[in-house]
mmCIF file of C-alpha atoms and ligand atoms in Angstrom:
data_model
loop_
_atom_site.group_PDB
_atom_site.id
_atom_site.type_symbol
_atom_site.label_atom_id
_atom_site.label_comp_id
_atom_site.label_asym_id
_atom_site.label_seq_id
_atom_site.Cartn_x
_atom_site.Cartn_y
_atom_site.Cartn_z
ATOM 1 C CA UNK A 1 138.889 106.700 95.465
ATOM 2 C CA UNK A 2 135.268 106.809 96.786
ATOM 3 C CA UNK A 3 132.944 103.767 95.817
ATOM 4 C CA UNK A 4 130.298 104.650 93.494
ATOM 5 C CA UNK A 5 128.130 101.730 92.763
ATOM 6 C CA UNK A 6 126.325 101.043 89.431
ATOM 7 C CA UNK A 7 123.151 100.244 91.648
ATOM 8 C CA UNK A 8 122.212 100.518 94.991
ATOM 9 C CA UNK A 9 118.656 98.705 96.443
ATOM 10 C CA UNK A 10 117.411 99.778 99.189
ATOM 11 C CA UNK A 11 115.677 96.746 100.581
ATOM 12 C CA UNK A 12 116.119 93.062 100.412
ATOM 13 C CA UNK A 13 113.101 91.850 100.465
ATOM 14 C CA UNK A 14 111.228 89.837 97.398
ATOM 15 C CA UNK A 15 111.860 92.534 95.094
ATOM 16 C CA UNK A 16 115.180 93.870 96.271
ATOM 17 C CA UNK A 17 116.787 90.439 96.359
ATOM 18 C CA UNK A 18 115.704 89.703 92.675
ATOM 19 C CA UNK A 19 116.816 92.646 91.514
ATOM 20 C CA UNK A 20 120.283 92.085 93.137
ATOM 21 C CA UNK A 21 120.495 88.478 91.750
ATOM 22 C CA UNK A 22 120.217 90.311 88.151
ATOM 23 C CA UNK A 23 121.885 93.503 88.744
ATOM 24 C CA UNK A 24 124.882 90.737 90.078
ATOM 25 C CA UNK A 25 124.502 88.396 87.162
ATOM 26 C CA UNK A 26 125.043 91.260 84.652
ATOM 27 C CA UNK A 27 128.576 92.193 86.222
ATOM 28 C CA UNK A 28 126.982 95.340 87.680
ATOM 29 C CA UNK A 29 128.466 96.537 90.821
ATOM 30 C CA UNK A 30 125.347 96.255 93.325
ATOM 31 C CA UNK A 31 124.906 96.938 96.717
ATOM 32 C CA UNK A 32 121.919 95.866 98.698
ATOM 33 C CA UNK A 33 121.198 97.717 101.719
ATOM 34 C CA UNK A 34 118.558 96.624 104.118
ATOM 35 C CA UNK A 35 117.684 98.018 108.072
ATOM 36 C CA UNK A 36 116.542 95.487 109.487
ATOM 37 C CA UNK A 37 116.081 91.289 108.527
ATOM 38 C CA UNK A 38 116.006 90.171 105.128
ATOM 39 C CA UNK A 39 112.733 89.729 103.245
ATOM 40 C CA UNK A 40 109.991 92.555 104.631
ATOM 41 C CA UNK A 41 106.774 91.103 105.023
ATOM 42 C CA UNK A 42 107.651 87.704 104.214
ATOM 43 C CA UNK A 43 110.089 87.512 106.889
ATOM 44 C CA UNK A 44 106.887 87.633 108.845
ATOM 45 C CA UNK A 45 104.840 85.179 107.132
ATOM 46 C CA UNK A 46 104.508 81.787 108.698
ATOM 47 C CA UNK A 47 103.583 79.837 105.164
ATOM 48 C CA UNK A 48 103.930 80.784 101.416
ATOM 49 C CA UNK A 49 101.958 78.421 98.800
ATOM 50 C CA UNK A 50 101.260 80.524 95.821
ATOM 51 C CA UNK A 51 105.139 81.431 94.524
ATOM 52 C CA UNK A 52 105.568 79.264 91.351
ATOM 53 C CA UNK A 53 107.728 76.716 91.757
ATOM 54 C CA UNK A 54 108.099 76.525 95.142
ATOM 55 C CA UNK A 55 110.220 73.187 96.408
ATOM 56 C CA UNK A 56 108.191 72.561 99.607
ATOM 57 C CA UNK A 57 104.682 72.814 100.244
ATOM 58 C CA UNK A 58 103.947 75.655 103.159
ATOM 59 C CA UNK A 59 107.409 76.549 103.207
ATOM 60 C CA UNK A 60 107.879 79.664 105.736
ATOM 61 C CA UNK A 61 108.782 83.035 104.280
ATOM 62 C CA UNK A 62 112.240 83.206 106.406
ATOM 63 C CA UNK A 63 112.969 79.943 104.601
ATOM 64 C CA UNK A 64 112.230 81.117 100.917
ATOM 65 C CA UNK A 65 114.086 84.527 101.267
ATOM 66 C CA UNK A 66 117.302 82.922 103.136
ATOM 67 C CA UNK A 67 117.794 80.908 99.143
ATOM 68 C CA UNK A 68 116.860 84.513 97.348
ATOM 69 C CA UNK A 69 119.398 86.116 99.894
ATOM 70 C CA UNK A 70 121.971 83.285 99.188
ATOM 71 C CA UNK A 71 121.406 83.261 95.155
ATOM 72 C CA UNK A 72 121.511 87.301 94.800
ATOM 73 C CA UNK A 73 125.100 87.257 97.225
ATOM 74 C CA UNK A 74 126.273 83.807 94.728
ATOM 75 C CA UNK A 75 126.053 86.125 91.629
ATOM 76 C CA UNK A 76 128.142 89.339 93.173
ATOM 77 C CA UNK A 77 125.487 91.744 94.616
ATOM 78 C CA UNK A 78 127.169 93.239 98.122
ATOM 79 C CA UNK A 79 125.284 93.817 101.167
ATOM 80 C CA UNK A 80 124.726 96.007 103.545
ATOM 81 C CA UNK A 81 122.913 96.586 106.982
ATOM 82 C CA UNK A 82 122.247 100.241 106.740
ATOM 83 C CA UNK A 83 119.268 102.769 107.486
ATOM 84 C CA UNK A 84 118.960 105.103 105.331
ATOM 85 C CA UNK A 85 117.321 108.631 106.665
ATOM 86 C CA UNK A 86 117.737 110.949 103.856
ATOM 87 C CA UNK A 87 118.536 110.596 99.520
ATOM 88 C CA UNK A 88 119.971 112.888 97.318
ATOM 89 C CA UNK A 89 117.848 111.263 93.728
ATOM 90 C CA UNK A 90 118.744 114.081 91.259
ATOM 91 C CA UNK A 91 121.664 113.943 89.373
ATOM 92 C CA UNK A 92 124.095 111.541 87.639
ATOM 93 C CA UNK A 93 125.418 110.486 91.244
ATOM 94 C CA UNK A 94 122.729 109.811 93.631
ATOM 95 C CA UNK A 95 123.524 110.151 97.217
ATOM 96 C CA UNK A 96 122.177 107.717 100.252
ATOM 97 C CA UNK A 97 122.615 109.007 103.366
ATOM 98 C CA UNK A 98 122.608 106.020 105.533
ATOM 99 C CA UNK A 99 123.179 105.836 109.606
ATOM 100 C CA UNK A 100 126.394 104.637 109.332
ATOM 101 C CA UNK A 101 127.823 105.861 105.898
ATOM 102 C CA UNK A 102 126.934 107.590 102.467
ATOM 103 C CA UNK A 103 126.213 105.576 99.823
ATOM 104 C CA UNK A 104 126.889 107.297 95.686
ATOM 105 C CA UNK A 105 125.700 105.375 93.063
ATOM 106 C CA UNK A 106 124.397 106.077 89.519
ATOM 107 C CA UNK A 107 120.759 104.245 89.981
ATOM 108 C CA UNK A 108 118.832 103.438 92.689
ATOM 109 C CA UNK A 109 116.110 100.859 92.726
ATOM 110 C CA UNK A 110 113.827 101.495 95.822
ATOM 111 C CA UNK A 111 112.295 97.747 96.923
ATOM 112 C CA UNK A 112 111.803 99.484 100.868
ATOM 113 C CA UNK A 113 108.312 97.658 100.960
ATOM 114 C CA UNK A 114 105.654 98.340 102.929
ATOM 115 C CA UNK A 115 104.800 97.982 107.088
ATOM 116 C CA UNK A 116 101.248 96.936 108.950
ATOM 117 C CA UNK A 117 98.899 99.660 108.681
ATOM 118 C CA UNK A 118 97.719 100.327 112.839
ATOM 119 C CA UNK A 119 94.226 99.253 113.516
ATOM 120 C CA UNK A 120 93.594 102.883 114.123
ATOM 121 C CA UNK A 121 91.901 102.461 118.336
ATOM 122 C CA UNK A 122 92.733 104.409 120.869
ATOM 123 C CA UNK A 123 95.369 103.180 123.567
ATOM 124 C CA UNK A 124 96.913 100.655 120.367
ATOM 125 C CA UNK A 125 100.525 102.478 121.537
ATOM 126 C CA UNK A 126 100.143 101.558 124.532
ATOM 127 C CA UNK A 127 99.382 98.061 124.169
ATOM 128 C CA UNK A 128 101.933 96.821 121.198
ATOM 129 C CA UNK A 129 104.131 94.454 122.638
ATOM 130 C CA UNK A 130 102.057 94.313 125.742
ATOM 131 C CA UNK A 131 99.167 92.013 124.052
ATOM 132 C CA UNK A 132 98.754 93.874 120.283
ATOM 133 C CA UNK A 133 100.839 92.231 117.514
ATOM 134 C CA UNK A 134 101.417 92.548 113.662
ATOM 135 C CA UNK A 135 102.984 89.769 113.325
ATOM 136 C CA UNK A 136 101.296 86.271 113.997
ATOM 137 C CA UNK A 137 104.766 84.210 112.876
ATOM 138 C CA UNK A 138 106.745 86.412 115.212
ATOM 139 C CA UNK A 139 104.158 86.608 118.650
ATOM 140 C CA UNK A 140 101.777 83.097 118.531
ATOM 141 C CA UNK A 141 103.664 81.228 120.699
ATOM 142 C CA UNK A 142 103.126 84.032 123.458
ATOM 143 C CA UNK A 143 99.030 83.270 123.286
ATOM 144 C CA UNK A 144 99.502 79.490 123.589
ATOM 145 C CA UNK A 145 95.943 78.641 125.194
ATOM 146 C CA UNK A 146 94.687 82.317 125.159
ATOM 147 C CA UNK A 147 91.998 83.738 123.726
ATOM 148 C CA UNK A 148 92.984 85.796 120.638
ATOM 149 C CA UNK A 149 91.438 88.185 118.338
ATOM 150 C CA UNK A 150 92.106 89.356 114.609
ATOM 151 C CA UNK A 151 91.332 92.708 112.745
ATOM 152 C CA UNK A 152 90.830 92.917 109.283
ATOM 153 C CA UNK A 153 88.615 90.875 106.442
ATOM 154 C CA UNK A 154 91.553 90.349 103.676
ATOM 155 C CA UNK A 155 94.121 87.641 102.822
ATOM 156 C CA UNK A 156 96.612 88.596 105.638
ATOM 157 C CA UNK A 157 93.702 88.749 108.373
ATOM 158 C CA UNK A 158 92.036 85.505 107.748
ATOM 159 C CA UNK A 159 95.204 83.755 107.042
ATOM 160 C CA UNK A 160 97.222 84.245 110.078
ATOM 161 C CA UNK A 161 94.421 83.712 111.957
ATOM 162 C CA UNK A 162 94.136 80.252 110.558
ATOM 163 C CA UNK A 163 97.872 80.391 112.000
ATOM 164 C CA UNK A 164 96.790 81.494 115.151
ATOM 165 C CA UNK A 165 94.711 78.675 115.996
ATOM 166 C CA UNK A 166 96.901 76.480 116.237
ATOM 167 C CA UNK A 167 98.551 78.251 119.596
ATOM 168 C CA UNK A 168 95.507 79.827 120.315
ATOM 169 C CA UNK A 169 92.542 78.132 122.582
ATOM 170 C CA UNK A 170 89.830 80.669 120.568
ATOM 171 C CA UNK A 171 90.465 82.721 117.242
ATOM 172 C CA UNK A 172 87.604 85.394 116.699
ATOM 173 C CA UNK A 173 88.497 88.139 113.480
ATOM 174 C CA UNK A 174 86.649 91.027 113.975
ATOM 175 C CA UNK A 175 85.701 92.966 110.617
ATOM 176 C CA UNK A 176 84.390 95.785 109.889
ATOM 177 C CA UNK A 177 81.969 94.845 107.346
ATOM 178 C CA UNK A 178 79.366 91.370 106.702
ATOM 179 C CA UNK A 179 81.514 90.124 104.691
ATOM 180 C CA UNK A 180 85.334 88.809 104.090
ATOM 181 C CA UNK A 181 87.844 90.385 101.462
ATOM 182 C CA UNK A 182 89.731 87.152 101.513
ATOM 183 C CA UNK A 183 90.017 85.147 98.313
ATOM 184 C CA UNK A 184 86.796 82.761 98.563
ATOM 185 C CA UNK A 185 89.024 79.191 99.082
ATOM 186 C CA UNK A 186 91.065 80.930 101.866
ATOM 187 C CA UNK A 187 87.462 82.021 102.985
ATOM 188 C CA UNK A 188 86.249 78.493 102.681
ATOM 189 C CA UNK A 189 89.001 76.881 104.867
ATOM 190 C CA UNK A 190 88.343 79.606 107.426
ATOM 191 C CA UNK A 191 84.527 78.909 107.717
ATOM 192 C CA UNK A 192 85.471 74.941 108.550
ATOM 193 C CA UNK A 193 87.947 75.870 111.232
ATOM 194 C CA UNK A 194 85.972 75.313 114.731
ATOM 195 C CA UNK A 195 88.405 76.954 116.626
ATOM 196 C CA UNK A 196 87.676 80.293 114.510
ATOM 197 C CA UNK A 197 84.853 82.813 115.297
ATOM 198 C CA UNK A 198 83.805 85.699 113.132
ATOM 199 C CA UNK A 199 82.493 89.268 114.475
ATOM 200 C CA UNK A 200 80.837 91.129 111.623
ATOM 201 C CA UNK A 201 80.454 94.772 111.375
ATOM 202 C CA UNK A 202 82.540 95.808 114.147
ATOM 203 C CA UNK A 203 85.742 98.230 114.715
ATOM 204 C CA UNK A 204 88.010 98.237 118.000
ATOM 205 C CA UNK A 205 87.489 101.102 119.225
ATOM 206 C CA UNK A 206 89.725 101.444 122.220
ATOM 207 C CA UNK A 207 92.016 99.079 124.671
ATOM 208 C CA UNK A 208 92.524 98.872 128.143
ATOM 209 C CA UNK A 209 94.498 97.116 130.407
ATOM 210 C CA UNK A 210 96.998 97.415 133.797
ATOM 211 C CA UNK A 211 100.151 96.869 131.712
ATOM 212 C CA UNK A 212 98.715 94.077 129.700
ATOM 213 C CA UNK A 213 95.959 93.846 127.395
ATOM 214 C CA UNK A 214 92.500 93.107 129.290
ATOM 215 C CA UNK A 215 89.971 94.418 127.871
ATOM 216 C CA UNK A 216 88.797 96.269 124.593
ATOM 217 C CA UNK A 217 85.784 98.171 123.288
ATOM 218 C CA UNK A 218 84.341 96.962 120.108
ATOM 219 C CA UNK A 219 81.375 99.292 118.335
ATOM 220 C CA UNK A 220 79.247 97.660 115.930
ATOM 221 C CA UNK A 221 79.350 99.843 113.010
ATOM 222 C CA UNK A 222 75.221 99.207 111.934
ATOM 223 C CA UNK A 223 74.078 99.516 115.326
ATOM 224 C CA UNK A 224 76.558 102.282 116.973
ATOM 225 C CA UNK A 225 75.914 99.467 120.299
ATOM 226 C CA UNK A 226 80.051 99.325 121.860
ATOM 227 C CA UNK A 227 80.408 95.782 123.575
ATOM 228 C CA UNK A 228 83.316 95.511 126.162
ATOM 229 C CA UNK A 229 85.344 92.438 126.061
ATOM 230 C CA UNK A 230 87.180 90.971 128.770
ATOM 231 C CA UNK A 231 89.871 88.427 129.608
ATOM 232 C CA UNK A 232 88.812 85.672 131.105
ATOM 233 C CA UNK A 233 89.580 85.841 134.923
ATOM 234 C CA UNK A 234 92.217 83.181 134.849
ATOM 235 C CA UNK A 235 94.303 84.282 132.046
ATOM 236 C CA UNK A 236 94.353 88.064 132.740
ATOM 237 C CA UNK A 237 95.172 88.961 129.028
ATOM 238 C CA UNK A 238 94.557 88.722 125.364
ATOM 239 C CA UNK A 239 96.246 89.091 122.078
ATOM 240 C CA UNK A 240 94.865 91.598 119.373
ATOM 241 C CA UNK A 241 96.328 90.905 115.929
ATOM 242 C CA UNK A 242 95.998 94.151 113.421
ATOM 243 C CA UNK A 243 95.893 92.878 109.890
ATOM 244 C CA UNK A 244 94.434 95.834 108.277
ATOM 245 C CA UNK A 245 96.632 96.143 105.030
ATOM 246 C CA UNK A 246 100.145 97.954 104.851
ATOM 247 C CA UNK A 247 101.433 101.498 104.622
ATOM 248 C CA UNK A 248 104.239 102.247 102.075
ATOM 249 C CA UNK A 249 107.699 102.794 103.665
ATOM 250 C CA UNK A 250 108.314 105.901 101.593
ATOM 251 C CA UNK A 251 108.575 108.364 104.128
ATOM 252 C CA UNK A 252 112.524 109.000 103.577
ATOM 253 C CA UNK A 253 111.781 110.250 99.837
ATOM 254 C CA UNK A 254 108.991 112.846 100.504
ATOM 255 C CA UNK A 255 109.852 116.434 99.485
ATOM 256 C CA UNK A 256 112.827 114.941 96.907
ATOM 257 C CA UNK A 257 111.220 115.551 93.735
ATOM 258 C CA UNK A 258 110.231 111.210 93.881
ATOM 259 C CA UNK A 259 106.777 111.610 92.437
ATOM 260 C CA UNK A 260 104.246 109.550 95.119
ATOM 261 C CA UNK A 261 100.534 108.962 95.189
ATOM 262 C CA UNK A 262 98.332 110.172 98.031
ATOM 263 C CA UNK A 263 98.825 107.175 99.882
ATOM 264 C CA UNK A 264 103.023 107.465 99.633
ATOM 265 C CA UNK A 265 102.871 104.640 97.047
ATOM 266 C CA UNK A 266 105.191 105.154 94.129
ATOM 267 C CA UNK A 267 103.871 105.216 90.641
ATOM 268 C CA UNK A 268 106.037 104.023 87.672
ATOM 269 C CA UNK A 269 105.952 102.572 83.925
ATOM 270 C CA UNK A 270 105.761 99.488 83.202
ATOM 271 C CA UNK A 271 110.120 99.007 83.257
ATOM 272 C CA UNK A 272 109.894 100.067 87.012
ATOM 273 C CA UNK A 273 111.028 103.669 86.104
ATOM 274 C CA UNK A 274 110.021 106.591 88.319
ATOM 275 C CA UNK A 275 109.857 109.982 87.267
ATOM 276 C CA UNK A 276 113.565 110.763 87.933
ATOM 277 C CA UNK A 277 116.042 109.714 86.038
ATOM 278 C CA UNK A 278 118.160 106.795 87.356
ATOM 279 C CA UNK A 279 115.621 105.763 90.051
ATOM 280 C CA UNK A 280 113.483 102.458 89.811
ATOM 281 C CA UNK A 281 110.606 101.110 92.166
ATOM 282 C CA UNK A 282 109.954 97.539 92.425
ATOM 283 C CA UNK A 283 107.757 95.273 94.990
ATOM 284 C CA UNK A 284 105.252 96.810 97.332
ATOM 285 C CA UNK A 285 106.075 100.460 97.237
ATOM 286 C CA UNK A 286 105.402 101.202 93.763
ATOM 287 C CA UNK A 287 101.375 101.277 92.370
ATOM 288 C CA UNK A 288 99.789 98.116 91.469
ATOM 289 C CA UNK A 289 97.191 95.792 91.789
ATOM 290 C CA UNK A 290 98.730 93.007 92.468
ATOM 291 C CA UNK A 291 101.079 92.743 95.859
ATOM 292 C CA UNK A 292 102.620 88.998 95.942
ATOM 293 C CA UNK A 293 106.174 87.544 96.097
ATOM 294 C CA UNK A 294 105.937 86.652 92.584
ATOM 295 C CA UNK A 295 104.977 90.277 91.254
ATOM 296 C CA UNK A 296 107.517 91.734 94.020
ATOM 297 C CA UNK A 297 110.665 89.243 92.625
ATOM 298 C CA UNK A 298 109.278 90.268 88.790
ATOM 299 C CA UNK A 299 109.162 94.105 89.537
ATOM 300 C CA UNK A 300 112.873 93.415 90.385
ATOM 301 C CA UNK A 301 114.690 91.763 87.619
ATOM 302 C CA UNK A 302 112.936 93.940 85.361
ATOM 303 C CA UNK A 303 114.239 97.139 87.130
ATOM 304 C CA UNK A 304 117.499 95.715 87.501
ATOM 305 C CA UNK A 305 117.793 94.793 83.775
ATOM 306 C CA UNK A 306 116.439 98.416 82.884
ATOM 307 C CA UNK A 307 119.462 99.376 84.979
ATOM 308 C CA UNK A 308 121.724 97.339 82.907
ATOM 309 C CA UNK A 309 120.669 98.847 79.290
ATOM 310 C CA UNK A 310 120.519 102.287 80.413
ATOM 311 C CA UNK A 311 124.521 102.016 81.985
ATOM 312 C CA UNK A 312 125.169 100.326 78.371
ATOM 313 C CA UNK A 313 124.226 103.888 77.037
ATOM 314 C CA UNK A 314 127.103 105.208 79.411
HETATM 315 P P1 LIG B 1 93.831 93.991 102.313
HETATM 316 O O1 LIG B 1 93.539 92.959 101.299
HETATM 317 O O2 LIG B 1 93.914 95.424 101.893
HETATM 318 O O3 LIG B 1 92.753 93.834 103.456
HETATM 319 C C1 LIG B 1 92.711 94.714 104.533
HETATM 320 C C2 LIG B 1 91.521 94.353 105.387
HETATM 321 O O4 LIG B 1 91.506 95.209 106.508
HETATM 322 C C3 LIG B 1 90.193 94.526 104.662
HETATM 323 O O5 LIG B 1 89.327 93.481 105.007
HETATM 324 C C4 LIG B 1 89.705 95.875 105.192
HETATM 325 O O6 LIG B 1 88.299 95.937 105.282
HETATM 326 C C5 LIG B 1 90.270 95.898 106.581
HETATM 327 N N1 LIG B 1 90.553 97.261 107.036
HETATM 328 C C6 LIG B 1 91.240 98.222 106.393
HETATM 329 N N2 LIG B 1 91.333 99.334 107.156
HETATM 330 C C7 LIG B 1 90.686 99.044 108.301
HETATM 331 C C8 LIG B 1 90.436 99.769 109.493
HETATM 332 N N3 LIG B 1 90.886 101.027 109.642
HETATM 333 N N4 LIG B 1 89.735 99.159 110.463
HETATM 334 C C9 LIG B 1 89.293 97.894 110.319
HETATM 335 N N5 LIG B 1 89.500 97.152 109.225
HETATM 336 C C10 LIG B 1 90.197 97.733 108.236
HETATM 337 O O7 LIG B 1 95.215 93.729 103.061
HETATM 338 P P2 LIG B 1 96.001 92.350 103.336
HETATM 339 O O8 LIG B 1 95.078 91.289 103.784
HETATM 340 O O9 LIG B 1 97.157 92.743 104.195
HETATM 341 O O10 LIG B 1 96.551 91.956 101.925
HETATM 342 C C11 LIG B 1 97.384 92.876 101.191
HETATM 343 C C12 LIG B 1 97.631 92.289 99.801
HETATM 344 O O11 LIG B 1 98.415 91.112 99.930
HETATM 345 C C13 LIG B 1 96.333 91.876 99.110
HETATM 346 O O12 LIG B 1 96.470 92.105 97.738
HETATM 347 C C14 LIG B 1 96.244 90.411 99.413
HETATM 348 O O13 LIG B 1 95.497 89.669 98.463
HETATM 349 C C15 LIG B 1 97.710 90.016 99.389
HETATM 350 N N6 LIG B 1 97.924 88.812 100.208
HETATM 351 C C16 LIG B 1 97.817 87.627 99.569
HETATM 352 C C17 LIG B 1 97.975 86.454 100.265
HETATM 353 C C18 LIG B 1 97.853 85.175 99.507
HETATM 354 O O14 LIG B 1 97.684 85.206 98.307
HETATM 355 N N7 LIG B 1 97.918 84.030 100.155
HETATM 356 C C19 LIG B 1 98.229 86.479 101.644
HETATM 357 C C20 LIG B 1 98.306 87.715 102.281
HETATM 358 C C21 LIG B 1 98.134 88.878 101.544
HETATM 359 P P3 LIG B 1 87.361 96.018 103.974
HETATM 360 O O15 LIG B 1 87.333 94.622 103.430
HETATM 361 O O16 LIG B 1 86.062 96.480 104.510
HETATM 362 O O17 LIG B 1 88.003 97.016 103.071
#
């Protein structure tokens, strides 16, 4: 007889893994489906230091979600390595198509996340891979003794460039306004690192390069004055790294009935529910003002344990 699950997340990341540890404590039969490497943006976080609790000091984000991964599988929630491209939300059995099977289950809690939002220049295509990054744990090591430069004023931005200096032979962040987003003692680390530079008021406008990265075009935004930067002659390249906050990865459920917000973010109640029956948010995709591990793993027990209460209504 075909499988249909009690729950099925579609993400492991923060939200999705907590959810699975509780859907999997309370006997539920859980699946976890996930495209790509466990943990969403954290996978691609070099240090975490603000999740409660946490056993060692700067522990990567790979680290932290390998022990979520291993406590949600230790209480019974199944996994999967699936993509899904198209749902079926409405009704009692909710259908996931996926690119290698269909998934039925009764709830779905979506935990897909979010993704780097582009810096928005022309030519940024062209360049990823070839000298543009998202993703300072996963491409440092490839600027060792470059020059590099950051976009973006928040948390993410000033962070990983802190990361990047220490691969990096000059960090500048280039933001579009005077003045940083970044929580003031993140800002205040920043500010004493001598290896960092700050360029204020100023958007990439456009790249250019033979094959690699070489040069960009940077407009000061009070001035309209564009400044073109080049490589130094004996390294040939540089590294752009777009921190400019994160897109929702909602895509999949437009035109379903899922109820989204102009930006594809999903609004819910406070118990995670969306407006269709049987489907949850938790973690990044849904509305709120507060996008950390902690609030991602909380958004998923409590979806998972609204899961539970509504099947003991079956
Ligand atoms: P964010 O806080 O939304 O910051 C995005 C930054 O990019 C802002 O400085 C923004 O400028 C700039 N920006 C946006 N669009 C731009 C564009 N088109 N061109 C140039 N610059 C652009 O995003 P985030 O830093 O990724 O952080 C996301 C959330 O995660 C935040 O809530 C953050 O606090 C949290 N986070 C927390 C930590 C931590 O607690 N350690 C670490 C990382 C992230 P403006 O300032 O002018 O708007």
């Amino acid at each position: 007889m075909e499988e249909i699950y009690d729950v099925v997340i579609i993400g492991a990341g923060p939200a999705g893994l907590s959810a699975g540890l509780y859907a999997g404590r309370s006997q539920m039969n859980a699946l976890i489906l996930e495209r790509g490497q466990d943990g969403g943006q954290i996978a691609i976080t070099d240090s975490i230091e603000n999740y409660p609790g946490q056993a060692v000091q700067g522990e990567s984000g790979p680290e932290l979600v390998a022990r979520m991964a291993k406590q949600a599988e230790g209480f019974g929630a199944k996994r999967a390595s699936d993509s899904i491209q198209s749902v079926e939300l409405n009704g009692d059995v909710k259908v996931l198509h996926g690119v290698k099977q269909d998934y039925k289950t009764h709830n779905v809690i979506i935990a897909s996340g979010a993704h780097a939002r582009p810096i928005g220049c022309e030519n940024e295509g062209v360049f990823t891979g070839k000298g543009v990054s998202y993703c300072a744990t996963c491409d440092a090591n490839f600027f060792e003794d470059f020059e590099v430069y950051v976009v973006g004023g928040g948390n993410s931005a000033v962070e990983e460039a802190m990361y990047l200096t220490k691969f990096a032979r000059k960090v500048t962040v280039i933001h579009r306004r005077d003045q940083l987003r970044a929580d003031k003692h993140v800002q205040e680390k920043a500010f004493k690192n001598p290896k960092l530079h700050f360029m204020w008021d100023s958007v990439v406008v456009a790249l250019h390069g033979e094959g690699l990265l070489s040069s960009m075009d940077v407009k000061n935004v009070k001035t309209g004055e564009i400044t073109t930067i080049e490589a130094d002659p004996d390294d040939g390249m540089f590294g752009l790294f777009g921190f400019v906050g994160t897109v929702p990865n909602t895509k999949i459920f437009e035109g379903t009935g899922l109820e989204m917000d102009e930006r594809g973010y999903i609004p819910t109640d406070q118990d995670m529910h969306t407006n269709l029956p049987g489907v949850y948010a938790a973690g990044d995709v849904r509305v709120k003002s507060l996008r950390q591990v902690v609030t991602a793993a909380a958004d998923g027990a409590i979806a998972a344990v609204q899961v539970e209460k509504s099947m003991s209504n079956y």
